Coordinates of C-alpha atoms (C1' of nucleotides) in Angstrom, one line a residue:
Chain E
M7 CA -6.6 -16.2 -21.7
L8 CA -9.2 -18.8 -20.9
E9 CA -6.8 -20.8 -18.7
G10 CA -8.8 -23.1 -16.6
N11 CA -7.6 -21.6 -13.4
T12 CA -8.8 -24.2 -10.9
A13 CA -6.7 -25.7 -8.1
P14 CA -9.2 -25.7 -5.3
A15 CA -8.7 -29.1 -3.6
P16 CA -5.3 -29.4 -1.9
S17 CA -6.8 -31.5 0.9
G18 CA -7.8 -35.1 0.7
R19 CA -11.2 -35.5 -0.9
P20 CA -12.6 -33.4 -3.7
M21 CA -14.4 -30.2 -2.8
R22 CA -18.1 -30.1 -2.6
A23 CA -19.7 -28.8 -5.8
D24 CA -21.0 -25.6 -4.2
A25 CA -17.7 -24.8 -2.6
R26 CA -15.9 -25.2 -5.9
R27 CA -18.5 -23.0 -7.6
N28 CA -18.0 -20.3 -5.0
Y29 CA -14.3 -20.6 -5.3
E30 CA -14.5 -19.9 -9.0
R31 CA -16.9 -17.1 -8.6
I32 CA -14.7 -15.4 -6.1
L33 CA -11.7 -15.9 -8.3
A34 CA -13.5 -14.4 -11.3
A35 CA -14.6 -11.4 -9.3
A36 CA -11.2 -10.9 -7.8
T37 CA -9.6 -11.0 -11.2
E38 CA -11.8 -8.3 -12.5
A39 CA -11.5 -6.2 -9.3
V40 CA -7.7 -6.4 -9.2
A41 CA -7.5 -5.5 -12.8
R42 CA -9.6 -2.5 -12.1
H43 CA -8.3 -1.3 -8.8
G44 CA -4.9 -3.0 -8.3
A45 CA -3.7 -5.2 -5.5
E46 CA -5.4 -3.2 -2.8
A47 CA -8.9 -3.9 -4.2
S48 CA -11.6 -4.3 -1.5
L49 CA -12.1 -7.9 -0.5
E50 CA -15.6 -7.0 0.7
E51 CA -16.4 -5.7 -2.7
I52 CA -15.0 -8.8 -4.4
A53 CA -17.2 -11.0 -2.2
R54 CA -20.2 -8.8 -2.9
Q55 CA -19.5 -9.0 -6.6
A56 CA -19.2 -12.7 -6.5
G57 CA -22.6 -13.0 -4.7
V58 CA -20.9 -14.5 -1.6
G59 CA -20.6 -13.7 2.0
S60 CA -17.3 -12.2 3.1
A61 CA -16.7 -15.2 5.4
T62 CA -16.7 -17.5 2.4
L63 CA -14.1 -15.4 0.7
H64 CA -11.9 -15.5 3.8
R65 CA -12.4 -19.3 4.1
H66 CA -11.3 -20.0 0.6
F67 CA -8.5 -17.4 0.6
P68 CA -7.1 -16.9 4.1
S69 CA -5.1 -13.8 3.1
R70 CA -5.1 -11.2 0.4
Q71 CA -1.8 -12.7 -0.8
A72 CA -3.4 -16.1 -1.2
L73 CA -6.1 -14.6 -3.4
L74 CA -3.5 -12.7 -5.5
E75 CA -1.5 -15.9 -5.9
A76 CA -4.6 -17.7 -7.2
V77 CA -5.5 -14.8 -9.6
F78 CA -2.0 -14.6 -11.1
R79 CA -1.0 -18.3 -11.0
G80 CA -1.7 -18.6 -14.7
K81 CA 0.3 -15.6 -15.7
V82 CA 3.2 -16.6 -13.5
E83 CA 3.3 -20.1 -15.0
A84 CA 3.3 -18.6 -18.4
L85 CA 6.2 -16.4 -17.4
C86 CA 8.1 -19.4 -16.1
A87 CA 7.4 -21.3 -19.3
S88 CA 8.7 -18.4 -21.3
A89 CA 11.8 -18.5 -19.2
R90 CA 12.4 -22.1 -20.1
D91 CA 11.7 -21.3 -23.7
L92 CA 14.1 -18.4 -23.9
A93 CA 16.8 -20.3 -22.2
A94 CA 16.6 -23.0 -24.9
T95 CA 16.4 -20.8 -27.9
Q96 CA 18.3 -17.5 -27.3
D97 CA 21.8 -16.7 -26.5
P98 CA 22.2 -16.4 -22.7
G99 CA 22.6 -12.6 -22.4
R100 CA 19.7 -11.8 -24.6
A101 CA 17.5 -14.4 -23.0
L102 CA 17.8 -12.9 -19.6
G103 CA 17.2 -9.4 -20.9
A104 CA 14.2 -10.5 -22.9
W105 CA 12.7 -12.4 -20.0
L106 CA 13.1 -9.5 -17.6
R107 CA 11.4 -7.3 -20.1
A108 CA 8.6 -9.8 -20.5
V109 CA 8.1 -9.8 -16.7
V110 CA 7.9 -6.0 -16.7
T111 CA 5.5 -6.1 -19.7
H112 CA 3.2 -8.5 -17.9
A113 CA 3.4 -6.6 -14.6
V114 CA 2.5 -3.4 -16.4
R115 CA -0.5 -5.0 -18.2
N116 CA -1.8 -6.8 -15.2
R117 CA -2.2 -4.5 -12.2
G118 CA -1.3 -6.2 -9.0
L119 CA 1.0 -8.8 -10.5
A120 CA 4.2 -7.0 -9.3
A121 CA 2.8 -6.6 -5.8
S122 CA 1.9 -10.2 -5.8
L123 CA 5.4 -11.2 -6.8
V124 CA 7.2 -9.2 -4.1
R125 CA 4.7 -9.7 -1.3
G126 CA 5.4 -13.4 -1.5
A127 CA 8.9 -12.6 -0.4
S128 CA 8.4 -11.1 3.0
G129 CA 4.7 -10.8 3.7
G130 CA 2.9 -13.7 5.3
D131 CA 4.0 -17.2 6.3
P132 CA 6.5 -18.8 4.0
A133 CA 4.7 -22.2 3.8
L134 CA 1.6 -20.9 1.9
G135 CA 2.0 -17.6 0.2
A136 CA 5.4 -17.7 -1.4
T137 CA 4.6 -19.9 -4.3
C138 CA 4.4 -17.2 -7.0
H139 CA 7.6 -15.6 -5.7
T140 CA 9.6 -18.8 -5.5
M141 CA 8.3 -20.1 -8.9
I142 CA 9.5 -17.0 -10.7
L143 CA 12.7 -17.0 -8.6
N144 CA 13.5 -20.5 -9.8
A145 CA 12.6 -19.8 -13.4
G146 CA 14.9 -16.7 -13.4
E147 CA 17.7 -18.4 -11.5
E148 CA 18.3 -20.8 -14.5
L149 CA 18.4 -17.9 -16.9
L150 CA 20.7 -15.9 -14.8
A151 CA 23.1 -18.9 -14.2
Q152 CA 23.3 -19.4 -18.0
A153 CA 24.0 -15.7 -18.6
R154 CA 26.6 -15.6 -15.9
R155 CA 28.4 -18.6 -17.4
A156 CA 28.5 -16.8 -20.7
G157 CA 30.0 -13.8 -19.0
A158 CA 27.1 -11.6 -19.9
V159 CA 26.4 -10.4 -16.4
R160 CA 28.4 -9.4 -13.3
S161 CA 29.0 -12.3 -11.0
D162 CA 27.7 -10.4 -7.9
V163 CA 24.2 -10.0 -9.3
S164 CA 21.5 -12.3 -7.8
I165 CA 18.2 -13.2 -9.3
A166 CA 16.5 -11.9 -6.2
D167 CA 18.0 -8.5 -6.8
L168 CA 17.0 -8.5 -10.4
L169 CA 13.4 -9.4 -9.6
T170 CA 13.2 -6.9 -6.8
L171 CA 14.3 -4.3 -9.2
V172 CA 11.8 -5.4 -11.9
S173 CA 8.9 -5.4 -9.4
A174 CA 10.0 -2.1 -8.0
I175 CA 10.0 -0.6 -11.5
S176 CA 6.6 -2.1 -12.3
Q177 CA 5.0 -0.8 -9.1
A178 CA 6.6 2.6 -9.5
T179 CA 5.1 3.1 -12.9
E180 CA 1.7 1.5 -12.1
G181 CA -1.1 3.9 -12.4
D182 CA 0.2 6.7 -14.5
P183 CA -0.6 6.9 -18.2
G184 CA 2.3 5.9 -20.5
G185 CA 3.5 3.7 -17.7
A186 CA 4.5 1.0 -20.1
V187 CA 7.0 3.0 -22.0
R188 CA 8.3 4.5 -18.8
A189 CA 8.7 1.1 -17.3
G190 CA 10.6 -0.1 -20.4
R191 CA 12.9 2.9 -20.2
L192 CA 13.6 2.4 -16.5
L193 CA 14.3 -1.3 -17.1
D194 CA 16.7 -0.4 -19.9
L195 CA 18.4 2.1 -17.5
A196 CA 18.7 -0.5 -14.7
L197 CA 20.1 -3.2 -17.0
N198 CA 22.5 -1.1 -19.0
G199 CA 23.4 1.6 -16.5
V200 CA 23.5 5.3 -16.9
H201 CA 26.8 5.5 -18.7
P202 CA 27.0 6.3 -22.4
G203 CA 27.8 3.5 -24.6
P204 CA 26.1 0.6 -26.4
G205 CA 23.5 -1.2 -24.4
T206 CA 24.3 -4.8 -25.1
M207 CA 21.3 -6.1 -23.2
I208 CA 17.8 -5.1 -24.3
Chain L
M225 CA 19.0 16.9 13.6
L226 CA 17.3 19.5 15.8
E227 CA 16.1 21.5 12.8
G228 CA 13.4 23.9 13.9
N229 CA 10.8 22.4 11.7
T230 CA 8.1 25.1 11.8
A231 CA 6.4 26.5 8.8
P232 CA 2.8 26.8 10.1
A233 CA 1.7 30.2 9.0
P234 CA 1.4 30.4 5.2
S235 CA -1.6 32.6 5.4
G236 CA -1.6 36.3 6.3
R237 CA -1.5 36.8 10.1
P238 CA 0.5 34.6 12.6
M239 CA -1.2 31.5 14.0
R240 CA -2.8 31.5 17.3
A241 CA -0.6 30.1 20.0
D242 CA -2.7 27.0 20.7
A243 CA -2.9 26.3 17.0
R244 CA 0.9 26.5 16.6
R245 CA 1.3 24.3 19.6
N246 CA -1.0 21.7 18.2
Y247 CA 0.7 21.8 14.9
E248 CA 4.0 21.0 16.4
R249 CA 2.6 18.3 18.6
I250 CA 1.0 16.6 15.6
L251 CA 4.3 17.0 13.7
A252 CA 6.3 15.4 16.5
A253 CA 3.8 12.5 16.9
A254 CA 3.8 12.0 13.1
T255 CA 7.5 12.0 12.9
E256 CA 7.7 9.2 15.5
A257 CA 4.8 7.2 14.1
V258 CA 6.1 7.4 10.5
A259 CA 9.5 6.3 11.7
R260 CA 8.0 3.4 13.4
H261 CA 5.3 2.3 11.0
G262 CA 6.2 3.9 7.6
A263 CA 4.2 6.2 5.4
E264 CA 1.0 4.3 6.0
A265 CA 0.9 5.1 9.7
S266 CA -2.6 5.6 11.1
L267 CA -3.6 9.3 11.2
E268 CA -6.0 8.6 14.0
E269 CA -3.2 7.1 16.1
I270 CA -1.0 10.1 15.4
A271 CA -3.8 12.5 16.5
R272 CA -4.3 10.3 19.6
Q273 CA -0.6 10.3 20.4
A274 CA -0.5 14.1 20.0
G275 CA -3.4 14.5 22.4
V276 CA -5.5 16.1 19.7
G277 CA -8.8 15.4 18.0
S278 CA -8.7 13.9 14.6
A279 CA -10.4 17.0 13.1
T280 CA -7.5 19.1 14.2
L281 CA -5.0 16.9 12.5
H282 CA -7.1 17.1 9.3
R283 CA -7.4 20.9 9.5
H284 CA -3.6 21.4 9.8
F285 CA -2.7 18.7 7.3
P286 CA -5.5 18.3 4.7
S287 CA -3.9 15.2 3.3
R288 CA -1.6 12.4 4.3
Q289 CA 0.8 13.8 1.7
A290 CA 0.8 17.2 3.3
L291 CA 1.7 15.7 6.7
L292 CA 4.6 13.6 5.1
E293 CA 5.8 16.7 3.4
A294 CA 6.0 18.6 6.7
V295 CA 7.7 15.7 8.4
F296 CA 10.4 15.3 5.8
R297 CA 10.9 18.9 4.8
G298 CA 14.1 19.2 6.8
K299 CA 15.6 16.0 5.3
V300 CA 14.7 17.0 1.8
E301 CA 16.2 20.5 2.2
A302 CA 19.4 18.8 3.5
L303 CA 19.4 16.6 0.5
C304 CA 19.0 19.6 -1.8
A305 CA 21.8 21.4 0.0
S306 CA 24.0 18.4 -0.4
A307 CA 23.3 18.4 -4.1
R308 CA 24.5 22.0 -4.4
D309 CA 27.5 21.1 -2.4
L310 CA 28.5 18.1 -4.4
A311 CA 27.9 19.9 -7.7
A312 CA 30.4 22.5 -6.5
T313 CA 33.1 20.2 -5.2
Q314 CA 33.1 16.9 -7.0
D315 CA 33.6 16.0 -10.6
P316 CA 30.2 15.7 -12.4
G317 CA 29.9 12.0 -12.7
R318 CA 30.9 11.2 -9.2
A319 CA 28.7 14.0 -7.8
L320 CA 25.6 12.6 -9.4
G321 CA 26.4 9.1 -8.2
A322 CA 27.2 10.2 -4.7
W323 CA 24.1 12.2 -4.5
L324 CA 21.8 9.4 -5.6
R325 CA 23.5 7.2 -3.1
A326 CA 22.8 9.8 -0.4
V327 CA 19.2 9.9 -1.4
V328 CA 18.9 6.1 -1.0
T329 CA 20.7 6.2 2.3
H330 CA 18.4 8.9 3.7
A331 CA 15.4 7.0 2.4
V332 CA 16.5 3.8 4.0
R333 CA 17.1 5.4 7.3
N334 CA 13.9 7.4 7.3
R335 CA 10.9 5.2 6.7
G336 CA 8.3 6.9 4.5
L337 CA 10.7 9.4 2.9
A338 CA 10.8 7.5 -0.4
A339 CA 7.0 7.3 -0.5
S340 CA 6.8 11.0 0.3
L341 CA 9.1 11.7 -2.6
V342 CA 7.2 9.8 -5.2
R343 CA 3.7 10.5 -4.0
G344 CA 4.3 14.1 -4.6
A345 CA 4.5 13.2 -8.2
S346 CA 1.1 11.9 -9.1
G347 CA -1.0 11.8 -5.9
G348 CA -2.9 14.9 -4.9
D349 CA -3.3 18.3 -6.3
P350 CA -0.1 19.8 -7.8
A351 CA -0.4 23.2 -6.2
L352 CA 0.0 22.0 -2.6
G353 CA 1.6 18.6 -2.2
A354 CA 4.3 18.5 -4.8
T355 CA 6.9 20.6 -3.0
C356 CA 9.2 17.8 -1.8
H357 CA 9.1 16.2 -5.1
T358 CA 9.8 19.3 -7.1
M359 CA 12.4 20.5 -4.7
I360 CA 14.4 17.3 -5.1
L361 CA 13.7 17.2 -8.8
N362 CA 15.2 20.6 -9.2
A363 CA 18.2 19.8 -7.1
G364 CA 18.9 16.7 -9.1
E365 CA 18.3 18.3 -12.4
E366 CA 21.3 20.6 -11.9
L367 CA 23.5 17.6 -11.0
L368 CA 22.3 15.6 -14.0
A369 CA 22.8 18.4 -16.4
Q370 CA 26.4 18.8 -15.2
A371 CA 27.1 15.1 -15.5
R372 CA 25.6 15.0 -19.0
R373 CA 27.7 17.9 -20.2
A374 CA 30.7 16.0 -19.0
G375 CA 29.6 13.0 -20.9
A376 CA 29.3 10.8 -17.8
V377 CA 25.7 9.8 -18.4
R378 CA 23.5 8.8 -21.4
S379 CA 21.7 11.7 -22.9
D380 CA 18.3 10.0 -22.8
V381 CA 18.3 9.7 -19.0
S382 CA 16.0 12.1 -17.2
I383 CA 16.2 13.1 -13.5
A384 CA 12.6 12.0 -13.1
D385 CA 13.5 8.6 -14.2
L386 CA 16.5 8.4 -11.9
L387 CA 14.6 9.6 -8.9
T388 CA 11.7 7.2 -9.6
L389 CA 14.3 4.4 -9.7
V390 CA 15.9 5.5 -6.5
S391 CA 12.5 5.8 -4.7
A392 CA 11.4 2.4 -6.1
I393 CA 14.6 0.8 -4.8
S394 CA 14.2 2.4 -1.4
Q395 CA 10.6 1.4 -1.1
A396 CA 11.3 -2.2 -2.2
T397 CA 13.9 -2.7 0.4
E398 CA 12.0 -0.9 3.2
G399 CA 11.1 -3.2 6.0
D400 CA 13.5 -6.1 5.6
P401 CA 16.6 -6.3 7.8
G402 CA 19.8 -5.6 6.0
G403 CA 17.8 -3.3 3.7
A404 CA 20.5 -0.7 3.6
V405 CA 23.2 -2.9 2.0
R406 CA 20.5 -4.4 -0.3
A407 CA 19.4 -1.0 -1.4
G408 CA 23.0 0.0 -2.0
R409 CA 23.6 -3.1 -4.1
L410 CA 20.4 -2.4 -6.1
L411 CA 21.4 1.2 -6.7
D412 CA 24.9 0.1 -7.9
L413 CA 23.2 -2.3 -10.2
A414 CA 20.8 0.3 -11.6
L415 CA 23.6 2.8 -12.2
N416 CA 26.3 0.6 -13.5
G417 CA 24.2 -2.0 -15.3
V418 CA 24.3 -5.8 -15.1
H419 CA 27.2 -6.2 -17.4
P420 CA 30.7 -7.1 -16.2
G421 CA 33.2 -4.4 -16.3
P422 CA 34.4 -1.5 -14.1
G423 CA 31.6 0.4 -12.5
T424 CA 32.7 4.0 -13.1
M425 CA 29.9 5.5 -11.0
I426 CA 29.7 4.6 -7.4
Chain G
dT124 C1' -12.9 43.6 30.1
dC125 C1' -15.2 41.7 26.6
dG126 C1' -16.7 40.5 21.6
dT127 C1' -15.5 37.8 18.1
dA128 C1' -13.3 34.9 15.0
dA129 C1' -10.2 31.3 15.0
dG130 C1' -9.6 27.0 16.6
dC131 C1' -11.1 22.9 18.9
dG132 C1' -12.6 17.8 19.4
dG133 C1' -16.3 14.5 19.9
dA134 C1' -19.7 12.3 17.4
dG135 C1' -21.0 10.1 13.4
dG136 C1' -21.0 8.3 8.5
dA137 C1' -19.0 5.4 5.3
dC138 C1' -15.9 2.2 4.6
dC139 C1' -12.6 -1.8 5.7
dA140 C1' -10.8 -6.8 7.2
dC141 C1' -11.7 -10.4 9.8
dC142 C1' -14.3 -13.8 13.0
dC143 C1' -18.1 -16.2 15.3
dC144 C1' -21.8 -19.2 15.0
dA145 C1' -26.6 -20.6 14.0
dC146 C1' -28.2 -22.4 9.9
dT147 C1' -28.4 -24.8 5.2
dT148 C1' -27.1 -28.3 1.9
dG149 C1' -24.3 -31.7 -0.8
dT150 C1' -22.8 -36.3 -0.1
dT151 C1' -22.7 -40.9 1.0
dG152 C1' -23.5 -45.3 3.5
dG153 C1' -27.1 -48.0 4.7
Chain I
dC29 C1' -34.3 -43.8 -1.5
dC30 C1' -33.4 -41.4 2.5
dA31 C1' -31.5 -39.8 6.5
dA32 C1' -27.4 -38.5 9.2
dC33 C1' -23.8 -35.5 9.2
dA34 C1' -19.9 -33.1 8.0
dA35 C1' -18.8 -29.6 5.0
dG36 C1' -20.0 -25.2 3.7
dT37 C1' -22.5 -20.8 4.2
dG38 C1' -23.4 -15.8 5.1
dG39 C1' -25.4 -12.3 8.3
dG40 C1' -24.0 -9.7 11.8
dG41 C1' -20.6 -8.2 15.2
dT42 C1' -16.0 -6.2 16.5
dG43 C1' -12.7 -3.1 16.1
dG44 C1' -10.2 -0.5 13.0
dT45 C1' -9.6 3.3 9.2
dC46 C1' -10.3 8.2 7.0
dC47 C1' -12.8 12.2 7.0
dT48 C1' -16.5 15.9 8.0
dC49 C1' -20.0 18.4 10.4
dC50 C1' -21.0 21.4 14.1
dG51 C1' -21.7 23.2 18.7
dC52 C1' -18.4 24.7 22.1
dT53 C1' -14.1 27.0 24.0
dT54 C1' -10.5 30.2 24.0
dA55 C1' -6.8 33.4 22.7
dC56 C1' -6.4 37.9 21.1
dG57 C1' -7.1 42.8 19.9
dA58 C1' -9.7 46.7 20.9

DNA sequence: TCGTAAGCGGAGGACCACCCCACTTGTTGG
DNA sequence: CCAACAAGTGGGGTGGTCCTCCGCTTACGA
């Protein structure tokens, strides 16, 4: 934790001090609210908790998706780094499997992450919101290509499909107790199939 | 189609004529609204479309889940019948695969069905809302037991897991164009695994 | 025909996202 | 140092949601 999650000045000059402070307050409140209530947490409540007018929240984060992106940027970057790491140190098949499992684990631990990952795909304009989605897509693409070259995965499997599956599993198990083990079981099922036999990919 | 979808008198005496008429109007409006906007369609709008006060809608259908159950009861019954049919006529492995594919197909064609199926699981009180969920669970259970006896599926796979997976896939692909083929691909992936080799279960 | 209970729906409360606009405040050039 | 001003603020408004209360209407059986 403790990642200095601050990327508030995409425009020319640096932000005003108060604006930056508000940005960070909102981000902190959002992080907590999303952890507590999931991706559908009330924006109004987040603004209230941050001690800020709702207009300020909407100015800094034009859409719910933008806020979620900011909240989870650190996690997503960690996931991408982990992908690079696994690709370099593990054998291709295991690397992909381990990474997908890591994605599920993160998604189960951090409510709203899965939603944030998929929403980037279709919801909202592609220029702004899709960063998390594309980041993780690119990271996974490398891993998948490697596994495919090694003959560990079918050639008709795309990274988009795998991530959709992973997000779907995470969202389906979100909320119920014991969701973590359930999500793990479902991932195992999806990767190894329902047939009897040795599961070669964790 | 054209299933006479009317089960409005669970209590002792028959409903009053106007009540029954309103019940059916609401059901018709809900069917259309859910087809158009998915499981999150506005209840207020449904009541408006049915020419009925919102209180009337809430009296007939105490929860959104109850309304969805009523809307999809026919489809779910058809699915259950199809399970019985497949179990009797196909070899066990294929029967289960074909049925799961049928569930996905139905869920893709009828927006909100997948949500209705899973919501029954956790959301709401178990006495009233879980009918669709338990119906389809029971239907699938039979098919799975048969397939397991034939050695076509791993012994640690539960019907609940399979249906969660199927619903998750349906919901994940809901909304985007070409969702049907995408859903089919994802189901194939989940059933046969990511490894190369002959997929024995369609 | 008529009493009554079953059913009705509008109004209203509590919430929500989002936007407008009069006001405040940090910043910076003189 | 200070003043002009652009950048930033938040209260309040709009229009939407779900859901409930309660006084009125109406279908039905006696």
